[in-house]
mmCIF file of C-alpha atoms in Angstrom:
data_model
loop_
_atom_site.group_PDB
_atom_site.id
_atom_site.type_symbol
_atom_site.label_atom_id
_atom_site.label_comp_id
_atom_site.label_asym_id
_atom_site.label_seq_id
_atom_site.Cartn_x
_atom_site.Cartn_y
_atom_site.Cartn_z
ATOM 1 C CA ASP G 1 -15.590 -34.835 90.946
ATOM 2 C CA ALA G 2 -16.025 -34.305 87.218
ATOM 3 C CA GLY G 3 -16.570 -30.628 87.567
ATOM 4 C CA VAL G 4 -19.401 -28.654 85.893
ATOM 5 C CA ILE G 5 -20.546 -30.467 82.765
ATOM 6 C CA GLN G 6 -22.074 -28.668 79.777
ATOM 7 C CA SER G 7 -23.506 -30.013 76.593
ATOM 8 C CA PRO G 8 -23.238 -29.703 73.726
ATOM 9 C CA ARG G 9 -19.792 -28.078 73.465
ATOM 10 C CA HIS G 10 -20.620 -26.713 70.080
ATOM 11 C CA GLU G 11 -23.974 -25.918 68.489
ATOM 12 C CA VAL G 12 -24.637 -24.559 65.060
ATOM 13 C CA THR G 13 -28.216 -23.799 64.165
ATOM 14 C CA GLU G 14 -30.234 -21.721 61.768
ATOM 15 C CA MET G 15 -32.048 -18.609 62.712
ATOM 16 C CA GLY G 16 -35.522 -19.350 64.060
ATOM 17 C CA GLN G 17 -34.679 -22.735 65.477
ATOM 18 C CA GLU G 18 -34.984 -23.664 69.159
ATOM 19 C CA VAL G 19 -31.759 -24.236 71.027
ATOM 20 C CA THR G 20 -31.346 -25.963 74.368
ATOM 21 C CA LEU G 21 -28.167 -25.807 76.358
ATOM 22 C CA ARG G 22 -27.604 -28.168 79.279
ATOM 23 C CA CYS G 23 -25.673 -28.038 82.507
ATOM 24 C CA LYS G 24 -24.904 -30.427 85.301
ATOM 25 C CA PRO G 25 -23.484 -28.621 88.363
ATOM 26 C CA ILE G 26 -20.999 -30.092 90.801
ATOM 27 C CA SER G 27 -22.719 -32.415 93.244
ATOM 28 C CA GLY G 28 -23.609 -30.666 96.470
ATOM 29 C CA HIS G 29 -23.500 -27.174 94.999
ATOM 30 C CA ASP G 30 -26.738 -25.235 95.638
ATOM 31 C CA TYR G 31 -26.106 -22.219 93.408
ATOM 32 C CA LEU G 32 -26.088 -22.365 89.607
ATOM 33 C CA PHE G 33 -25.298 -19.511 87.206
ATOM 34 C CA TRP G 34 -25.717 -19.000 83.481
ATOM 35 C CA TYR G 35 -23.390 -16.554 81.707
ATOM 36 C CA ARG G 36 -22.961 -15.383 78.143
ATOM 37 C CA GLN G 37 -19.646 -14.254 76.770
ATOM 38 C CA THR G 38 -19.135 -12.189 73.582
ATOM 39 C CA MET G 39 -16.343 -9.970 72.311
ATOM 40 C CA MET G 40 -18.625 -6.945 72.349
ATOM 41 C CA ARG G 41 -20.274 -7.338 75.773
ATOM 42 C CA GLY G 42 -17.790 -9.482 77.678
ATOM 43 C CA LEU G 43 -19.088 -11.835 80.376
ATOM 44 C CA GLU G 44 -22.719 -11.281 81.284
ATOM 45 C CA LEU G 45 -24.737 -12.950 83.986
ATOM 46 C CA LEU G 46 -28.040 -14.110 82.555
ATOM 47 C CA ILE G 47 -29.715 -15.829 85.515
ATOM 48 C CA TYR G 48 -28.889 -17.698 88.687
ATOM 49 C CA PHE G 49 -30.586 -20.225 90.883
ATOM 50 C CA ASN G 50 -30.408 -21.136 94.528
ATOM 51 C CA ASN G 51 -31.743 -24.538 95.564
ATOM 52 C CA ASN G 52 -33.355 -24.849 92.096
ATOM 53 C CA VAL G 53 -35.256 -21.611 92.435
ATOM 54 C CA PRO G 54 -34.497 -18.692 90.137
ATOM 55 C CA ILE G 55 -33.202 -15.767 92.199
ATOM 56 C CA ASP G 56 -32.311 -13.160 89.662
ATOM 57 C CA ASP G 57 -33.173 -13.234 85.973
ATOM 58 C CA SER G 58 -32.641 -9.590 85.244
ATOM 59 C CA GLY G 59 -29.818 -10.429 82.853
ATOM 60 C CA MET G 60 -31.930 -12.511 80.517
ATOM 61 C CA PRO G 61 -32.008 -10.463 77.303
ATOM 62 C CA GLU G 62 -35.568 -11.008 76.306
ATOM 63 C CA ASP G 63 -38.516 -13.368 76.344
ATOM 64 C CA ARG G 64 -36.902 -15.623 73.808
ATOM 65 C CA PHE G 65 -34.605 -16.824 76.612
ATOM 66 C CA SER G 66 -35.780 -19.135 79.352
ATOM 67 C CA ALA G 67 -33.994 -21.200 81.984
ATOM 68 C CA LYS G 68 -35.147 -24.042 84.228
ATOM 69 C CA MET G 69 -33.655 -26.125 86.973
ATOM 70 C CA PRO G 70 -35.975 -29.079 87.559
ATOM 71 C CA ASN G 71 -33.609 -30.668 90.083
ATOM 72 C CA ALA G 72 -30.338 -30.097 91.878
ATOM 73 C CA SER G 73 -28.307 -31.860 89.157
ATOM 74 C CA PHE G 74 -29.634 -30.393 85.997
ATOM 75 C CA SER G 75 -30.384 -27.060 84.365
ATOM 76 C CA THR G 76 -31.332 -25.927 80.837
ATOM 77 C CA LEU G 77 -31.092 -22.642 78.996
ATOM 78 C CA LYS G 78 -33.440 -22.404 76.069
ATOM 79 C CA ILE G 79 -33.552 -19.922 73.210
ATOM 80 C CA GLN G 80 -36.670 -19.938 71.058
ATOM 81 C CA PRO G 81 -36.525 -18.659 68.388
ATOM 82 C CA SER G 82 -32.785 -18.172 67.989
ATOM 83 C CA GLU G 83 -31.256 -15.210 66.212
ATOM 84 C CA PRO G 84 -27.727 -14.530 64.816
ATOM 85 C CA ARG G 85 -27.069 -12.010 67.627
ATOM 86 C CA ASP G 86 -27.425 -14.888 70.107
ATOM 87 C CA SER G 87 -24.162 -16.341 68.860
ATOM 88 C CA ALA G 88 -21.829 -16.471 71.870
ATOM 89 C CA VAL G 89 -20.215 -18.796 74.332
ATOM 90 C CA TYR G 90 -22.556 -19.772 77.140
ATOM 91 C CA PHE G 91 -21.111 -20.780 80.470
ATOM 92 C CA CYS G 92 -22.659 -22.515 83.404
ATOM 93 C CA ALA G 93 -21.070 -22.198 86.862
ATOM 94 C CA SER G 94 -21.900 -23.503 90.315
ATOM 95 C CA THR G 95 -20.971 -22.874 93.933
ATOM 96 C CA THR G 96 -22.104 -23.515 97.502
ATOM 97 C CA SER G 97 -23.739 -21.184 99.954
ATOM 98 C CA SER G 98 -20.602 -21.370 102.111
ATOM 99 C CA SER G 99 -18.248 -20.333 99.350
ATOM 100 C CA TYR G 100 -18.051 -17.479 96.864
ATOM 101 C CA GLU G 101 -15.771 -19.422 94.502
ATOM 102 C CA GLN G 102 -17.646 -20.250 91.323
ATOM 103 C CA TYR G 103 -16.650 -23.296 89.298
ATOM 104 C CA PHE G 104 -17.161 -22.882 85.548
ATOM 105 C CA GLY G 105 -17.981 -25.452 82.935
ATOM 106 C CA PRO G 106 -16.126 -25.558 79.604
ATOM 107 C CA GLY G 107 -18.886 -23.597 77.853
ATOM 108 C CA THR G 108 -21.099 -24.139 74.827
ATOM 109 C CA ARG G 109 -20.167 -22.232 71.704
ATOM 110 C CA LEU G 110 -23.379 -21.322 69.933
ATOM 111 C CA THR G 111 -23.429 -20.185 66.331
ATOM 112 C CA VAL G 112 -26.721 -19.041 64.817
ATOM 113 C CA THR G 113 -26.633 -18.586 61.033
ATOM 114 C CA ALA J 1 -24.514 -1.210 93.488
ATOM 115 C CA GLN J 2 -21.190 -2.777 92.902
ATOM 116 C CA SER J 3 -18.903 -2.437 89.865
ATOM 117 C CA VAL J 4 -15.518 -3.648 88.744
ATOM 118 C CA THR J 5 -13.159 -1.774 86.377
ATOM 119 C CA GLN J 6 -10.200 -3.386 84.728
ATOM 120 C CA LEU J 7 -8.172 -0.548 83.473
ATOM 121 C CA ASP J 8 -6.397 -2.230 80.621
ATOM 122 C CA SER J 9 -8.089 -4.322 77.948
ATOM 123 C CA GLN J 10 -4.774 -5.661 76.612
ATOM 124 C CA VAL J 11 -1.351 -5.955 78.192
ATOM 125 C CA PRO J 12 1.500 -7.034 75.904
ATOM 126 C CA VAL J 13 4.728 -8.042 77.718
ATOM 127 C CA PHE J 14 7.899 -9.936 76.903
ATOM 128 C CA GLU J 15 8.629 -13.262 78.517
ATOM 129 C CA GLU J 16 10.375 -13.074 81.898
ATOM 130 C CA ALA J 17 9.297 -9.406 82.356
ATOM 131 C CA PRO J 18 7.127 -8.337 85.321
ATOM 132 C CA VAL J 19 3.481 -7.565 84.805
ATOM 133 C CA GLU J 20 0.644 -5.819 86.671
ATOM 134 C CA LEU J 21 -2.992 -6.116 85.714
ATOM 135 C CA ARG J 22 -5.074 -3.401 87.334
ATOM 136 C CA CYS J 23 -8.458 -3.801 88.938
ATOM 137 C CA ASN J 24 -10.557 -1.233 90.837
ATOM 138 C CA TYR J 25 -13.911 -1.865 92.406
ATOM 139 C CA SER J 26 -16.787 0.155 93.749
ATOM 140 C CA SER J 27 -18.909 -0.987 96.644
ATOM 141 C CA SER J 28 -20.712 0.511 99.634
ATOM 142 C CA VAL J 29 -20.332 -2.696 101.661
ATOM 143 C CA SER J 30 -17.546 -5.076 102.540
ATOM 144 C CA VAL J 31 -16.386 -7.259 99.653
ATOM 145 C CA TYR J 32 -14.640 -10.419 98.642
ATOM 146 C CA LEU J 33 -12.310 -10.156 95.645
ATOM 147 C CA PHE J 34 -11.232 -12.660 93.032
ATOM 148 C CA TRP J 35 -9.097 -13.070 89.997
ATOM 149 C CA TYR J 36 -10.063 -15.677 87.401
ATOM 150 C CA VAL J 37 -8.076 -16.771 84.404
ATOM 151 C CA GLN J 38 -9.445 -17.998 81.058
ATOM 152 C CA TYR J 39 -7.177 -19.875 78.688
ATOM 153 C CA PRO J 40 -8.216 -20.071 75.012
ATOM 154 C CA ASN J 41 -11.355 -22.130 74.444
ATOM 155 C CA GLN J 42 -11.788 -22.907 78.115
ATOM 156 C CA GLY J 43 -13.992 -21.838 80.992
ATOM 157 C CA LEU J 44 -12.865 -19.515 83.776
ATOM 158 C CA GLN J 45 -10.653 -20.879 86.554
ATOM 159 C CA LEU J 46 -10.086 -19.261 89.944
ATOM 160 C CA LEU J 47 -6.560 -17.891 90.200
ATOM 161 C CA LEU J 48 -6.692 -16.371 93.693
ATOM 162 C CA LYS J 49 -9.094 -14.782 96.178
ATOM 163 C CA TYR J 50 -9.211 -12.419 99.058
ATOM 164 C CA LEU J 51 -11.820 -13.156 101.675
ATOM 165 C CA SER J 52 -10.185 -11.847 104.914
ATOM 166 C CA GLY J 53 -6.896 -11.765 106.782
ATOM 167 C CA SER J 54 -3.668 -10.890 104.972
ATOM 168 C CA THR J 55 -4.215 -8.377 102.238
ATOM 169 C CA LEU J 56 -1.603 -10.075 100.046
ATOM 170 C CA VAL J 57 -2.729 -13.313 98.454
ATOM 171 C CA GLU J 58 -0.807 -15.638 96.214
ATOM 172 C CA SER J 59 -1.530 -18.284 93.639
ATOM 173 C CA ILE J 60 0.382 -21.498 93.105
ATOM 174 C CA ASN J 61 1.822 -20.328 89.798
ATOM 175 C CA GLY J 62 3.553 -17.169 91.007
ATOM 176 C CA PHE J 63 0.805 -14.546 90.754
ATOM 177 C CA GLU J 64 -0.084 -12.353 93.676
ATOM 178 C CA ALA J 65 -2.649 -9.667 94.349
ATOM 179 C CA GLU J 66 -2.936 -7.105 97.109
ATOM 180 C CA PHE J 67 -6.218 -5.814 98.523
ATOM 181 C CA ASN J 68 -6.033 -2.098 99.075
ATOM 182 C CA LYS J 69 -9.163 -0.897 100.831
ATOM 183 C CA SER J 70 -8.314 2.774 100.760
ATOM 184 C CA GLN J 71 -7.707 2.770 97.013
ATOM 185 C CA THR J 72 -10.430 0.134 96.332
ATOM 186 C CA SER J 73 -7.999 -1.823 94.255
ATOM 187 C CA PHE J 74 -6.971 -5.484 93.833
ATOM 188 C CA HIS J 75 -4.161 -5.418 91.277
ATOM 189 C CA LEU J 76 -2.651 -8.657 90.022
ATOM 190 C CA ARG J 77 1.120 -8.977 89.673
ATOM 191 C CA LYS J 78 3.734 -11.458 88.595
ATOM 192 C CA PRO J 79 7.480 -10.733 88.741
ATOM 193 C CA SER J 80 8.358 -12.836 85.759
ATOM 194 C CA VAL J 81 5.797 -14.079 83.173
ATOM 195 C CA HIS J 82 5.937 -17.153 80.955
ATOM 196 C CA ILE J 83 4.493 -17.760 77.520
ATOM 197 C CA SER J 84 2.003 -20.058 79.168
ATOM 198 C CA ASP J 85 0.550 -17.153 81.135
ATOM 199 C CA THR J 86 -1.017 -15.844 77.945
ATOM 200 C CA ALA J 87 -4.701 -15.739 78.711
ATOM 201 C CA GLU J 88 -7.568 -13.453 79.654
ATOM 202 C CA TYR J 89 -7.790 -12.405 83.247
ATOM 203 C CA PHE J 90 -10.970 -11.325 85.002
ATOM 204 C CA CYS J 91 -11.302 -9.449 88.308
ATOM 205 C CA ALA J 92 -14.541 -10.083 90.220
ATOM 206 C CA VAL J 93 -16.173 -8.850 93.409
ATOM 207 C CA ALA J 94 -18.822 -10.238 95.707
ATOM 208 C CA SER J 95 -20.480 -8.422 98.553
ATOM 209 C CA THR J 96 -20.309 -10.201 101.881
ATOM 210 C CA GLY J 97 -24.056 -10.016 102.244
ATOM 211 C CA ASN J 98 -25.014 -11.249 98.771
ATOM 212 C CA THR J 99 -24.107 -14.924 98.707
ATOM 213 C CA GLY J 100 -23.213 -16.431 95.381
ATOM 214 C CA LYS J 101 -23.337 -13.627 92.870
ATOM 215 C CA LEU J 102 -20.112 -12.228 91.422
ATOM 216 C CA ILE J 103 -19.688 -9.012 89.482
ATOM 217 C CA PHE J 104 -17.006 -9.432 86.803
ATOM 218 C CA GLY J 105 -14.795 -6.823 85.145
ATOM 219 C CA GLN J 106 -14.466 -6.642 81.387
ATOM 220 C CA GLY J 107 -11.286 -8.694 81.383
ATOM 221 C CA THR J 108 -7.664 -8.006 80.488
ATOM 222 C CA THR J 109 -5.869 -10.003 77.784
ATOM 223 C CA LEU J 110 -2.298 -10.722 78.772
ATOM 224 C CA GLN J 111 -0.130 -11.377 75.714
ATOM 225 C CA VAL J 112 3.277 -12.747 76.562
ATOM 226 C CA LYS J 113 5.763 -12.483 73.697
ATOM 227 C CA PRO J 114 8.968 -14.505 73.301
#
């Protein structure tokens, strides 16, 4: 298996622009997680899905952030409008309902100028 | 609610010396425990896990961790570190009744010096 795939790996955008991050989980995994990592706040869980349904979005910082999972093999995290404080590395991870081991993607490094 | 505390943000150590990275957790229910490692510019990778059985668990690259229920700890140890062990290490906990979600500690940066 190719593992969790994220795109793009790097994104540089200007403040106010819309940003869309993409994730393809490991085939057969029914849980998908979005995390944000910064030096100041460490690793934060933003939202997670089970069978494509959002279960807990309490970590989403504000209404500018939204996430979707239209099918079992694809999820997006959108920021609109983006702000410099959104600069971070965003990770996607997946797992199965029979395992607690999460498999992480390589991350998307977002820089908002 | 559950929480994880990693007691050291940075641990500098010389190559071939032993190391211990400390992790304490808080939970009112039974838990599963994990250590993840993050090498520079990469995602997190599972290092080892405790689900049940023997309280001492080992990884393939010489790390071990011991689940201590009375002290609510899951410290990570290695008797002799290598330069290549330089990375950030995260302790995480999941409750047995809350499938999927992990609570991560703040991370400990292990800096191995030659």
